[in-house]
Structure formats: C-alpha cells, structure tokens
Amino acid sequence: MGSGSEASMAYKLDEEIMNQVAAIRVTGDGNFIDAESLSVVVEDILKHTAHIVGSFLPGTQAPVINVDDITPSANFSSPFCILKQISCKMDCNAPGEVNAHETTLSILRMLSDYSWDARAVMTLAAFAFGFGEFWFLVQLQSSDQLAKSVASLKQIPVLVGRIQFQKHQQAFTELINLIKGTMEVIRSIFELEKLPNYGRENVPALSNALDHIPIYVYWVIRTVAGCSTQMTRITGDEQQAVDDLSSLAYNLDHNLNNLKMQLNICKQQIEATETEAYQILENQFQTHATITEVIKALCYGKSNMQLLIDGSTEVNFDILKHKYVLLLISGPDVSENDLLTLKQLHQEIGNRGKIVWIPIVGQATIDMERKFRSHGSEVPLYIVHKFSPIPGIKFIKEEWHFRHEALVVVINPKVRVEQCILVEQIKDINSFPCFRKKKIDVLLDGISRCACHCLCVHVRT
C-alpha cells in the first residue's frame, strides 16, 4: 500500500489544523440527540443498501455489514431538518483537499451544539439518507410507477442503462467499504465513551484516548464528505472521473487501528485499577486502616481526595473518626420511601454514627450531581465528592453484593464491616444490631426514668 501511504501524508493533520479542530467545542449546554439509536438506523440502511448494490452490479464485492439485533429507542426522533442541511453542505462540496477540509470544519461548526460522537453519526446519517434513497429507487423503478417517476427526476433510468454505471462497480464497492469503516470508528468511539472513567491518575490511557475523539470525528466527517462527493461524480456527468479515495481509506484504517489499540490498553488499565482497589480494601479491613483510607481506596484510587459534602459546605473526613459509619451506596434515583427511612435513621442514630453517601454513577452529568446534592440536603447526610465511576465498584459488587437497590454498609469505629442491608429492608434503628441497647443499658434507662419520676412526684407534693 505504498501509494496510499504516500498519499496519506497530504492528509496528515499538522499542528495548525489540529488546533482548528480542537477549537470547535460543544457550545452552551448542547442539544441532546440519541446518537446510538440514530447509528442503528444508519447501519440498517447501509446493510440493505449493500445487498441491493450487489444484486444490480453483478461481480461487485459488496462487503457484509453486520448489524446487531437491536432497535432504536422507543423515544427516538430523527433530526431530519439538520440532516438535510448537512446533506446540502456535502452536496455543494467542490473537489480538492482544501475544500474537503473547509467543508469538514463547516459541518463541525454547524453541529457545535451537539456532542462529538453525535456530530459523526449525524453526518453519516445525512449521507445514508441520500445513498439509501438512491438505491431504493434503483430497486423499485421497474415495478412501481411512483418510484419510476421520482427516479426519472434523478436520472436513474438513464444512469442504470449506461455503461458508465457498470464501469463504476469498484467505486461503489470502495464507497461501501469506506462507510463500513466509518461505522466501525463510530462504534469504537461509543465503546470508548462507555468505559468507566476512574480519572487520569488511575486510567491515563482513557483520558488520552478521549482527548483524541475530536480528531477521530474530524476524519469520520471528512471521509463521509468525500464519499458524498464521489457519489455525485459517479451518478452525475458521464465525463467526470471518480476521485481516488485511497488516502481517506488509509487514514480511516489508521484511526480505527489506533482506536482498537487504545481500547485494549484502556480495558487493561481499568481491570488493573479495579483489582488493585479490591486488594487494598481486602487488606484494609484486616488491618488497622482508617475510615478515610477505606473511602479513598473505594472512591478515588490514585486520584486526590476531596472533602465531604455537607449540604452547601464541605467538611474534613476527621468528622467520621471513632464513629459508626453507615455507607449509603446507590445511584441518584432513591425512592421517597427510602429517603424517609434515611431521615428517620439519621434522627435515631444521633451522634453515635454518620451516614455517608457514596454515589454510584455510570457517565456523570451536572444534573446527576445536582440530584445527589439535593437529596443530601434533604436527609441530611454527607456525600463523597466523586460523581463519576469509582475504582472500588468491583469490591462493592462482589463483597457487599450491591446490584441496583440502595444499600447500607455499617462500618464500626474499628473500621470493620458489621452489616450490609438494603434500605428497603430497614424498619427502624432496631434493624441494626450495633445500635440496639444491651440489657444493662435498658435496665439503667428504666432505673433512671423511675428515679426521675419519683423525684418529680416528691417535688410536687
């Protein structure tokens, strides 16, 4: 692939272009779009399109596009208007590297209200819309009058009958191969973004890979724009020659290989981080560790600890010393009944123990953090300032059997686990053996109350 390698040098992003891409950030709060559902629709379109290409152009090696048996979300809504705008931008794209680069930057800016992965999927969807429509009409025009009439406006009957159409079999194959490659890059980006992010100190490879997503998205959009231009040339004027897309294919393969390599390294570092946290916690509960050290291993790993959140203020972990610590382990969606139970528990425990909420989240958001803080002020309780995945999640799941329901883990002043109980199973303070009064305490309380009563009667008389 010598020529492709040499051609790719012209496409290498220099520092100035990389800075241009990095400067195009998500503006404002961003518009949400279900990028994964959109990608499912796009992949389904291209899968069926590949079969049609193969049937109308015998000998064309249309690649098999594997689509998992999944469907879009029930609430999915296509961003049709913006897809048409993207399509128009690509259709008006003049040939040449400079124009291709400017078109790509223009699309990135047009979609600046969307996340990086959404920009890639939306651009691919805009192409798939036109590409799928073209081949759908090719397939139906011989048997459906409406399709035949629409196809005639697009010059499809003439095109299909031309030798011009037949001689571009290889070009169509290359187009589908490129689009298949862009889908694989997008899938890899999705997979990368779903990995638990334990922080740069714990998983440096993930932070580095996430930093490069804008560049990967740039190349996805530039590739799709190149495919759109190629499609116009194939189906347009008979005298036009198709473009050489080998350099785009080279860069796409290069990016895909990089992504897969980064994914493997990230998964190894994530597994190592979880295993290390597991071993440290096992050791801590067998030795004379402090509650602060336990929470650091659970939630922070090698990252720096932050103070506990106490309502609108922050407090030091020293406040937990020599206390029973009840670790509340759950996501932000705690039921009203569970919140009432926690309020009651907080009142009954008094100064003997502290409730500390360890947030369990997948991908952190500002709204999620606000929800945790709101509940924390309502109960009240302390919150560990870590609204992202935690390294100790494997230990929590395997040793404390956390699944999804809110769980309370009781740790005594000697930093030993005494009890694990679901919040929904808590009735009152008597659900916790460590807080039940011993018989001697009950007797002394009775004597004290009796003495107080006798004294009051004596004073009144």
CSV table of C-alpha atoms in Angstrom, one decimal:
chain,number,residue,atom,x,y,z
A,1,MET,CA,0.0,0.0,0.0
A,2,GLY,CA,2.9,2.3,-0.8
A,3,SER,CA,0.9,4.8,-2.9
A,4,GLY,CA,-1.8,5.0,-0.3
A,5,SER,CA,0.8,5.6,2.4
A,6,GLU,CA,2.4,8.4,0.4
A,7,ALA,CA,-1.0,10.0,-0.4
A,8,SER,CA,-1.9,9.9,3.3
A,9,MET,CA,0.9,12.2,4.1
A,10,ALA,CA,-1.0,15.0,2.3
A,11,TYR,CA,-3.9,14.3,4.7
A,12,LYS,CA,-1.9,14.3,7.9
A,13,LEU,CA,-3.2,16.9,10.2
A,14,ASP,CA,-0.5,19.5,11.0
A,15,GLU,CA,-0.5,21.3,14.3
A,16,GLU,CA,-2.4,24.3,12.9
A,17,ILE,CA,-5.3,22.1,11.6
A,18,MET,CA,-5.4,20.1,14.9
A,19,ASN,CA,-5.8,23.4,16.8
A,20,GLN,CA,-8.6,24.3,14.4
A,21,VAL,CA,-10.4,21.1,15.2
A,22,ALA,CA,-9.8,21.4,19.0
A,23,ALA,CA,-11.2,24.9,19.0
A,24,ILE,CA,-14.6,23.7,17.7
A,25,ARG,CA,-16.1,22.7,21.1
A,26,VAL,CA,-19.6,22.0,22.2
A,27,THR,CA,-21.3,25.3,22.8
A,28,GLY,CA,-23.8,26.1,25.5
A,29,ASP,CA,-25.5,23.1,27.2
A,30,GLY,CA,-25.5,21.2,23.9
A,31,ASN,CA,-28.5,19.7,22.1
A,32,PHE,CA,-29.2,16.1,23.0
A,33,ILE,CA,-29.7,13.5,20.4
A,34,ASP,CA,-29.8,9.8,20.8
A,35,ALA,CA,-26.7,9.1,18.7
A,36,GLU,CA,-26.7,5.4,19.3
A,37,SER,CA,-30.3,5.0,18.1
A,38,LEU,CA,-29.5,7.1,15.1
A,39,SER,CA,-26.5,4.9,14.3
A,40,VAL,CA,-28.7,1.7,14.5
A,41,VAL,CA,-31.0,3.2,11.8
A,42,VAL,CA,-28.0,4.2,9.7
A,43,GLU,CA,-26.4,0.8,9.9
A,44,ASP,CA,-29.7,-0.9,8.9
A,45,ILE,CA,-30.0,1.4,5.9
A,46,LEU,CA,-26.4,0.6,4.7
A,47,LYS,CA,-26.8,-3.1,5.4
A,48,HIS,CA,-29.7,-3.4,3.0
A,49,THR,CA,-28.1,-0.9,0.5
A,50,ALA,CA,-25.1,-3.2,0.3
A,51,HIS,CA,-27.3,-6.1,-0.8
A,52,ILE,CA,-29.0,-4.0,-3.5
A,53,VAL,CA,-25.7,-2.9,-4.9
A,54,GLY,CA,-24.6,-6.5,-5.2
A,55,SER,CA,-27.7,-7.5,-7.0
A,56,PHE,CA,-27.7,-4.7,-9.5
A,57,LEU,CA,-24.0,-4.8,-10.2
A,58,PRO,CA,-23.0,-8.5,-10.6
A,59,GLY,CA,-19.5,-9.1,-9.6
A,60,THR,CA,-19.4,-6.2,-7.2
A,61,GLN,CA,-17.9,-7.4,-3.9
A,62,ALA,CA,-20.3,-5.5,-1.6
A,63,PRO,CA,-19.0,-6.1,2.0
A,64,VAL,CA,-21.2,-7.7,4.6
A,65,ILE,CA,-22.3,-5.1,7.1
A,66,ASN,CA,-23.2,-6.8,10.4
A,67,VAL,CA,-25.8,-5.1,12.5
A,68,ASP,CA,-26.7,-6.4,15.9
A,69,ASP,CA,-30.3,-7.4,16.5
A,70,ILE,CA,-31.1,-4.1,18.3
A,71,THR,CA,-33.7,-1.4,17.6
A,72,PRO,CA,-33.7,2.3,18.2
A,73,SER,CA,-35.1,3.7,21.5
A,74,ALA,CA,-38.8,4.0,21.6
A,75,ASN,CA,-38.5,7.7,22.1
A,76,PHE,CA,-36.1,8.2,19.2
A,77,SER,CA,-36.8,11.1,16.9
A,78,SER,CA,-34.9,11.7,13.7
A,79,PRO,CA,-33.2,15.2,13.4
A,80,PHE,CA,-34.5,15.3,9.9
A,81,CYS,CA,-34.1,19.1,9.2
A,82,ILE,CA,-30.5,19.2,10.4
A,83,LEU,CA,-29.7,16.1,8.3
A,84,LYS,CA,-30.9,17.9,5.2
A,85,GLN,CA,-28.7,20.8,6.0
A,86,ILE,CA,-25.7,18.6,6.4
A,87,SER,CA,-26.5,16.8,3.1
A,88,CYS,CA,-26.8,20.1,1.3
A,89,LYS,CA,-23.4,21.2,2.7
A,90,MET,CA,-21.8,18.0,1.4
A,91,ASP,CA,-23.5,18.0,-2.0
A,92,CYS,CA,-22.1,21.5,-2.6
A,93,ASN,CA,-18.7,20.4,-1.7
A,94,ALA,CA,-16.2,21.0,-4.5
A,95,PRO,CA,-13.4,18.5,-5.1
A,96,GLY,CA,-9.9,19.1,-3.6
A,97,GLU,CA,-8.3,18.7,-0.3
A,98,VAL,CA,-8.6,22.3,0.8
A,99,ASN,CA,-12.3,22.4,0.0
A,100,ALA,CA,-12.8,19.0,1.8
A,101,HIS,CA,-11.1,20.3,4.9
A,102,GLU,CA,-13.2,23.5,4.9
A,103,THR,CA,-16.4,21.6,4.4
A,104,THR,CA,-15.5,19.3,7.3
A,105,LEU,CA,-14.8,22.3,9.6
A,106,SER,CA,-18.0,23.9,8.4
A,107,ILE,CA,-20.1,20.8,9.3
A,108,LEU,CA,-18.3,20.6,12.7
A,109,ARG,CA,-19.3,24.3,13.4
A,110,MET,CA,-22.8,23.7,12.2
A,111,LEU,CA,-23.2,21.0,14.7
A,112,SER,CA,-21.4,22.8,17.6
A,113,ASP,CA,-24.4,22.4,19.8
A,114,TYR,CA,-24.1,18.6,19.7
A,115,SER,CA,-21.6,16.2,21.3
A,116,TRP,CA,-18.6,15.0,19.2
A,117,ASP,CA,-20.0,11.5,18.7
A,118,ALA,CA,-23.4,12.9,17.7
A,119,ARG,CA,-21.7,15.1,15.0
A,120,ALA,CA,-20.1,12.0,13.5
A,121,VAL,CA,-23.3,9.9,13.5
A,122,MET,CA,-25.4,12.8,12.1
A,123,THR,CA,-23.0,13.4,9.2
A,124,LEU,CA,-23.1,9.7,8.4
A,125,ALA,CA,-26.9,9.7,8.6
A,126,ALA,CA,-27.1,12.6,6.2
A,127,PHE,CA,-25.1,10.6,3.7
A,128,ALA,CA,-27.0,7.3,4.3
A,129,PHE,CA,-30.3,9.1,3.7
A,130,GLY,CA,-29.4,10.1,0.2
A,131,PHE,CA,-27.4,6.9,-0.6
A,132,GLY,CA,-30.2,4.7,0.6
A,133,GLU,CA,-32.9,6.7,-1.3
A,134,PHE,CA,-30.9,6.4,-4.5
A,135,TRP,CA,-30.6,2.6,-4.3
A,136,PHE,CA,-34.2,2.2,-3.1
A,137,LEU,CA,-35.4,3.9,-6.3
A,138,VAL,CA,-33.0,1.8,-8.4
A,139,GLN,CA,-34.6,-1.3,-7.0
A,140,LEU,CA,-38.3,-0.2,-7.3
A,141,GLN,CA,-38.3,1.8,-10.5
A,142,SER,CA,-39.1,-1.2,-12.7
A,143,SER,CA,-42.2,-2.3,-10.6
A,144,ASP,CA,-43.6,0.9,-9.1
A,145,GLN,CA,-44.9,3.8,-11.1
A,146,LEU,CA,-44.3,6.3,-8.4
A,147,ALA,CA,-40.7,5.2,-7.9
A,148,LYS,CA,-40.2,5.3,-11.6
A,149,SER,CA,-41.4,8.9,-11.8
A,150,VAL,CA,-39.2,10.0,-8.9
A,151,ALA,CA,-36.3,8.1,-10.3
A,152,SER,CA,-36.7,9.8,-13.7
A,153,LEU,CA,-36.2,13.2,-12.0
A,154,LYS,CA,-32.9,11.8,-10.6
A,155,GLN,CA,-31.9,10.4,-14.0
A,156,ILE,CA,-31.7,6.9,-12.5
A,157,PRO,CA,-33.3,5.1,-15.5
A,158,VAL,CA,-30.8,6.6,-17.9
A,159,LEU,CA,-27.9,6.0,-15.5
A,160,VAL,CA,-28.7,2.4,-14.9
A,161,GLY,CA,-28.8,1.7,-18.6
A,162,ARG,CA,-25.5,3.3,-19.2
A,163,ILE,CA,-22.1,1.6,-19.5
A,164,GLN,CA,-21.0,4.5,-17.2
A,165,PHE,CA,-22.9,2.9,-14.3
A,166,GLN,CA,-21.5,-0.5,-14.9
A,167,LYS,CA,-17.9,0.6,-15.1
A,168,HIS,CA,-18.0,2.1,-11.6
A,169,GLN,CA,-18.6,-1.2,-9.8
A,170,GLN,CA,-15.3,-0.9,-8.0
A,171,ALA,CA,-16.0,2.7,-7.0
A,172,PHE,CA,-19.3,1.6,-5.4
A,173,THR,CA,-17.5,-1.2,-3.5
A,174,GLU,CA,-14.9,1.3,-2.2
A,175,LEU,CA,-17.7,3.6,-1.1
A,176,ILE,CA,-19.4,1.0,0.9
A,177,ASN,CA,-16.1,-0.2,2.4
A,178,LEU,CA,-15.4,3.4,3.5
A,179,ILE,CA,-18.8,3.8,5.0
A,180,LYS,CA,-18.4,0.5,6.8
A,181,GLY,CA,-15.1,1.7,8.2
A,182,THR,CA,-16.6,5.0,9.4
A,183,MET,CA,-19.3,2.9,11.3
A,184,GLU,CA,-16.6,0.8,12.9
A,185,VAL,CA,-14.8,4.0,14.1
A,186,ILE,CA,-18.1,5.4,15.5
A,187,ARG,CA,-18.8,2.1,17.3
A,188,SER,CA,-15.3,2.2,18.8
A,189,ILE,CA,-15.9,5.8,19.9
A,190,PHE,CA,-19.2,4.7,21.6
A,191,GLU,CA,-17.3,1.8,23.3
A,192,LEU,CA,-14.6,4.2,24.5
A,193,GLU,CA,-17.1,6.7,26.0
A,194,LYS,CA,-18.9,3.9,27.8
A,195,LEU,CA,-15.7,2.7,29.7
A,196,PRO,CA,-15.7,3.6,33.4
A,197,ASN,CA,-13.6,6.7,33.7
A,198,TYR,CA,-11.7,6.4,37.0
A,199,GLY,CA,-9.7,9.5,36.4
A,200,ARG,CA,-6.4,10.4,34.6
A,201,GLU,CA,-4.3,9.2,37.5
A,202,ASN,CA,-5.9,5.7,37.5
A,203,VAL,CA,-6.5,5.1,33.8
A,204,PRO,CA,-4.2,7.5,31.9
A,205,ALA,CA,-4.8,5.8,28.5
A,206,LEU,CA,-8.6,6.5,28.7
A,207,SER,CA,-8.1,10.2,29.3
A,208,ASN,CA,-5.6,10.4,26.4
A,209,ALA,CA,-8.0,8.5,24.1
A,210,LEU,CA,-11.0,10.7,25.0
A,211,ASP,CA,-8.8,13.8,24.3
A,212,HIS,CA,-8.4,12.5,20.7
A,213,ILE,CA,-12.1,11.9,19.9
A,214,PRO,CA,-12.4,15.3,18.2
A,215,ILE,CA,-9.7,14.3,15.7
A,216,TYR,CA,-11.3,10.9,15.1
A,217,VAL,CA,-14.7,12.7,14.5
A,218,TYR,CA,-13.0,15.1,12.1
A,219,TRP,CA,-11.7,12.2,9.9
A,220,VAL,CA,-15.1,10.5,10.0
A,221,ILE,CA,-16.8,13.6,8.7
A,222,ARG,CA,-14.1,14.2,6.2
A,223,THR,CA,-14.4,10.7,4.9
A,224,VAL,CA,-18.2,10.9,4.7
A,225,ALA,CA,-17.9,14.2,2.8
A,226,GLY,CA,-15.5,12.5,0.4
A,227,CYS,CA,-17.9,9.7,-0.2
A,228,SER,CA,-20.7,12.2,-0.8
A,229,THR,CA,-18.6,14.0,-3.5
A,230,GLN,CA,-17.7,10.6,-5.0
A,231,MET,CA,-21.4,9.6,-5.2
A,232,THR,CA,-22.2,12.9,-7.0
A,233,ARG,CA,-19.4,12.2,-9.5
A,234,ILE,CA,-20.5,8.6,-10.2
A,235,THR,CA,-24.1,9.5,-10.8
A,236,GLY,CA,-23.5,12.8,-12.5
A,237,ASP,CA,-21.9,13.9,-15.7
A,238,GLU,CA,-20.6,11.0,-17.8
A,239,GLN,CA,-17.3,12.7,-18.5
A,240,GLN,CA,-16.4,13.1,-14.8
A,241,ALA,CA,-13.7,10.8,-13.4
A,242,VAL,CA,-14.1,9.4,-10.0
A,243,ASP,CA,-11.8,10.5,-7.2
A,244,ASP,CA,-9.1,8.4,-5.7
A,245,LEU,CA,-10.2,7.8,-2.1
A,246,SER,CA,-7.3,5.6,-1.2
A,247,SER,CA,-5.8,8.2,1.2
A,248,LEU,CA,-9.1,8.5,3.0
A,249,ALA,CA,-9.2,4.7,3.3
A,250,TYR,CA,-5.6,4.7,4.7
A,251,ASN,CA,-6.4,7.4,7.3
A,252,LEU,CA,-9.6,5.6,8.3
A,253,ASP,CA,-7.8,2.3,8.8
A,254,HIS,CA,-5.1,4.1,10.7
A,255,ASN,CA,-7.6,5.7,13.1
A,256,LEU,CA,-9.5,2.5,13.5
A,257,ASN,CA,-6.4,0.6,14.4
A,258,ASN,CA,-5.4,3.3,16.9
A,259,LEU,CA,-8.9,3.3,18.5
A,260,LYS,CA,-8.8,-0.5,18.9
A,261,MET,CA,-5.3,-0.4,20.4
A,262,GLN,CA,-6.4,2.3,22.8
A,263,LEU,CA,-9.5,0.4,23.8
A,264,ASN,CA,-7.4,-2.7,24.6
A,265,ILE,CA,-4.9,-0.6,26.7
A,266,CYS,CA,-7.8,1.2,28.5
A,267,LYS,CA,-9.5,-2.1,29.4
A,268,GLN,CA,-6.3,-3.5,30.8
A,269,GLN,CA,-5.7,-0.3,32.9
A,270,ILE,CA,-9.3,-0.4,34.1
A,271,GLU,CA,-9.0,-4.0,35.2
A,272,ALA,CA,-5.7,-3.3,36.9
A,273,THR,CA,-7.3,-0.4,38.8
A,274,GLU,CA,-10.3,-2.4,39.9
A,275,THR,CA,-8.1,-5.3,41.0
A,276,GLU,CA,-5.7,-3.0,42.9
A,277,ALA,CA,-8.6,-1.4,44.7
A,278,TYR,CA,-10.1,-4.8,45.6
A,279,GLN,CA,-6.8,-6.0,47.1
A,280,ILE,CA,-6.2,-2.8,49.0
A,281,LEU,CA,-9.7,-2.9,50.5
A,282,GLU,CA,-9.4,-6.5,51.5
A,283,ASN,CA,-6.2,-5.7,53.3
A,284,GLN,CA,-7.6,-2.6,54.9
A,285,PHE,CA,-10.5,-4.4,56.5
A,286,GLN,CA,-8.0,-6.9,58.0
A,287,THR,CA,-5.6,-4.3,59.4
A,288,HIS,CA,-5.8,-1.1,61.3
A,289,ALA,CA,-6.8,1.2,58.4
A,290,THR,CA,-8.8,4.4,59.0
A,291,ILE,CA,-12.2,5.2,57.5
A,292,THR,CA,-10.6,7.9,55.4
A,293,GLU,CA,-8.2,5.3,53.8
A,294,VAL,CA,-11.1,3.0,53.1
A,295,ILE,CA,-13.1,5.7,51.3
A,296,LYS,CA,-10.0,6.8,49.4
A,297,ALA,CA,-9.5,3.2,48.1
A,298,LEU,CA,-13.2,2.8,47.3
A,299,CYS,CA,-13.8,6.1,45.5
A,300,TYR,CA,-10.5,7.7,44.5
A,301,GLY,CA,-7.7,5.2,44.0
A,302,LYS,CA,-4.7,7.2,43.0
A,303,SER,CA,-6.6,10.4,42.5
A,304,ASN,CA,-6.6,13.1,45.1
A,305,MET,CA,-9.4,13.0,47.7
A,306,GLN,CA,-11.8,15.9,48.1
A,307,LEU,CA,-13.7,17.0,51.2
A,308,LEU,CA,-17.0,15.5,52.2
A,309,ILE,CA,-20.1,17.5,51.1
A,310,ASP,CA,-22.3,18.6,54.0
A,311,GLY,CA,-25.2,20.4,52.5
A,312,SER,CA,-23.8,23.6,50.9
A,313,THR,CA,-20.5,23.3,52.8
A,314,GLU,CA,-17.6,20.9,52.8
A,315,VAL,CA,-16.1,19.1,55.8
A,316,ASN,CA,-13.0,17.1,56.6
A,317,PHE,CA,-13.1,13.3,56.9
A,318,ASP,CA,-12.0,13.6,60.5
A,319,ILE,CA,-15.6,14.1,61.4
A,320,LEU,CA,-16.0,10.3,60.9
A,321,LYS,CA,-13.3,9.3,63.4
A,322,HIS,CA,-14.4,7.0,66.2
A,323,LYS,CA,-18.0,6.8,64.8
A,324,TYR,CA,-20.1,4.1,63.3
A,325,VAL,CA,-20.2,5.0,59.6
A,326,LEU,CA,-23.1,3.9,57.5
A,327,LEU,CA,-22.1,3.9,53.9
A,328,LEU,CA,-25.2,4.5,51.7
A,329,ILE,CA,-24.3,3.0,48.3
A,330,SER,CA,-26.7,3.9,45.5
A,331,GLY,CA,-27.4,5.9,42.4
A,332,PRO,CA,-29.3,9.2,42.5
A,333,ASP,CA,-32.7,7.7,42.0
A,334,VAL,CA,-33.6,6.9,45.6
A,335,SER,CA,-37.3,6.4,46.3
A,336,GLU,CA,-39.3,8.8,48.5
A,337,ASN,CA,-39.8,5.8,51.0
A,338,ASP,CA,-36.1,5.2,51.1
A,339,LEU,CA,-35.4,8.9,51.8
A,340,LEU,CA,-38.0,8.9,54.6
A,341,THR,CA,-36.3,5.8,56.1
A,342,LEU,CA,-32.9,7.5,55.9
A,343,LYS,CA,-34.3,10.6,57.6
A,344,GLN,CA,-35.7,8.5,60.4
A,345,LEU,CA,-32.4,6.6,60.7
A,346,HIS,CA,-30.4,9.8,60.9
A,347,GLN,CA,-32.6,11.1,63.8
A,348,GLU,CA,-32.5,7.8,65.8
A,349,ILE,CA,-28.7,7.3,65.4
A,350,GLY,CA,-28.0,10.8,66.7
A,351,ASN,CA,-24.3,11.4,67.4
A,352,ARG,CA,-23.4,7.7,67.5
A,353,GLY,CA,-23.0,7.4,63.8
A,354,LYS,CA,-22.8,9.2,60.5
A,355,ILE,CA,-24.4,8.4,57.2
A,356,VAL,CA,-22.1,8.8,54.2
A,357,TRP,CA,-23.5,8.6,50.7
A,358,ILE,CA,-21.2,7.0,48.1
A,359,PRO,CA,-22.6,7.9,44.6
A,360,ILE,CA,-22.7,5.1,42.1
A,361,VAL,CA,-22.8,6.6,38.6
A,362,GLY,CA,-22.1,5.5,35.0
A,363,GLN,CA,-21.4,8.6,33.0
A,364,ALA,CA,-21.5,11.6,35.2
A,365,THR,CA,-23.6,14.7,34.3
A,366,ILE,CA,-24.2,18.1,36.0
A,367,ASP,CA,-27.9,17.2,36.5
A,368,MET,CA,-26.9,14.0,38.2
A,369,GLU,CA,-24.6,15.8,40.7
A,370,ARG,CA,-27.4,18.3,41.4
A,371,LYS,CA,-29.7,15.4,42.2
A,372,PHE,CA,-27.3,13.9,44.7
A,373,ARG,CA,-26.7,17.2,46.4
A,374,SER,CA,-30.4,17.9,46.6
A,375,HIS,CA,-31.2,14.6,48.3
A,376,GLY,CA,-28.1,15.0,50.5
A,377,SER,CA,-29.5,18.3,51.8
A,378,GLU,CA,-32.9,16.8,52.3
A,379,VAL,CA,-32.0,13.8,54.5
A,380,PRO,CA,-29.4,15.2,55.7
A,381,LEU,CA,-26.1,13.2,55.3
A,382,TYR,CA,-22.6,13.5,54.0
A,383,ILE,CA,-21.8,12.9,50.3
A,384,VAL,CA,-18.4,11.7,49.0
A,385,HIS,CA,-17.4,14.3,46.4
A,386,LYS,CA,-17.0,11.8,43.5
A,387,PHE,CA,-19.7,12.0,40.9
A,388,SER,CA,-18.1,9.6,38.4
A,389,PRO,CA,-17.3,5.8,38.3
A,390,ILE,CA,-15.3,4.6,41.4
A,391,PRO,CA,-12.4,2.1,41.4
A,392,GLY,CA,-13.9,0.1,44.2
A,393,ILE,CA,-17.1,-0.9,42.3
A,394,LYS,CA,-15.9,-4.5,41.8
A,395,PHE,CA,-15.3,-4.9,45.6
A,396,ILE,CA,-18.7,-3.3,46.3
A,397,LYS,CA,-20.5,-5.7,44.0
A,398,GLU,CA,-18.6,-8.9,44.9
A,399,GLU,CA,-18.1,-8.4,48.7
A,400,TRP,CA,-21.2,-6.3,49.6
A,401,HIS,CA,-23.4,-7.8,46.8
A,402,PHE,CA,-24.6,-4.4,45.5
A,403,ARG,CA,-26.8,-4.6,42.5
A,404,HIS,CA,-29.1,-1.7,41.9
A,405,GLU,CA,-31.1,-1.2,45.1
A,406,ALA,CA,-29.9,1.3,47.7
A,407,LEU,CA,-27.6,-0.5,50.2
A,408,VAL,CA,-26.3,0.5,53.6
A,409,VAL,CA,-23.0,-0.9,54.8
A,410,VAL,CA,-22.3,-0.5,58.5
A,411,ILE,CA,-18.6,0.1,59.4
A,412,ASN,CA,-17.8,0.2,63.2
A,413,PRO,CA,-15.3,2.6,64.8
A,414,LYS,CA,-12.5,-0.1,64.4
A,415,VAL,CA,-13.2,0.0,60.7
A,416,ARG,CA,-14.7,-3.4,60.4
A,417,VAL,CA,-17.8,-4.2,58.4
A,418,GLU,CA,-20.6,-5.2,60.7
A,419,GLN,CA,-23.6,-5.4,58.4
A,420,CYS,CA,-24.9,-4.9,54.8
A,421,ILE,CA,-28.6,-4.2,54.4
A,422,LEU,CA,-30.9,-2.9,51.7
A,423,VAL,CA,-32.5,0.4,52.6
A,424,GLU,CA,-35.9,-1.1,51.8
A,425,GLN,CA,-35.4,-3.7,54.5
A,426,ILE,CA,-34.7,-1.1,57.2
A,427,LYS,CA,-37.6,-0.7,59.6
A,428,ASP,CA,-36.1,1.4,62.3
A,429,ILE,CA,-33.0,1.6,64.4
A,430,ASN,CA,-33.6,-2.0,65.6
A,431,SER,CA,-32.7,-3.2,62.1
A,432,PHE,CA,-29.1,-2.6,63.2
A,433,PRO,CA,-27.8,-4.9,65.9
A,434,CYS,CA,-24.9,-2.5,66.7
A,435,PHE,CA,-27.4,0.2,67.8
A,436,ARG,CA,-29.6,-2.0,69.9
A,437,LYS,CA,-29.4,-1.3,73.5
A,438,LYS,CA,-27.9,-4.0,75.7
A,439,LYS,CA,-30.0,-5.4,78.6
A,440,ILE,CA,-27.9,-3.5,81.2
A,441,ASP,CA,-28.5,-0.2,79.2
A,442,VAL,CA,-32.2,-0.9,79.2
A,443,LEU,CA,-32.2,-1.6,82.9
A,444,LEU,CA,-30.2,1.6,83.7
A,445,ASP,CA,-32.6,3.6,81.5
A,446,GLY,CA,-35.5,2.2,83.4
A,447,ILE,CA,-33.9,3.0,86.8
A,448,SER,CA,-33.1,6.5,85.6
A,449,ARG,CA,-36.7,7.1,84.4
A,450,CYS,CA,-38.1,5.7,87.6
A,451,ALA,CA,-35.8,7.9,89.7
A,452,CYS,CA,-36.7,11.0,87.7
A,453,HIS,CA,-40.4,10.2,88.1
A,454,CYS,CA,-40.2,9.7,91.9
A,455,LEU,CA,-38.2,13.0,92.2
A,456,CYS,CA,-40.9,14.9,90.3
A,457,VAL,CA,-43.7,13.4,92.4
A,458,HIS,CA,-41.8,14.3,95.6
A,459,VAL,CA,-41.3,17.9,94.5
A,460,ARG,CA,-45.0,18.3,93.6
A,461,THR,CA,-46.1,17.0,97.0
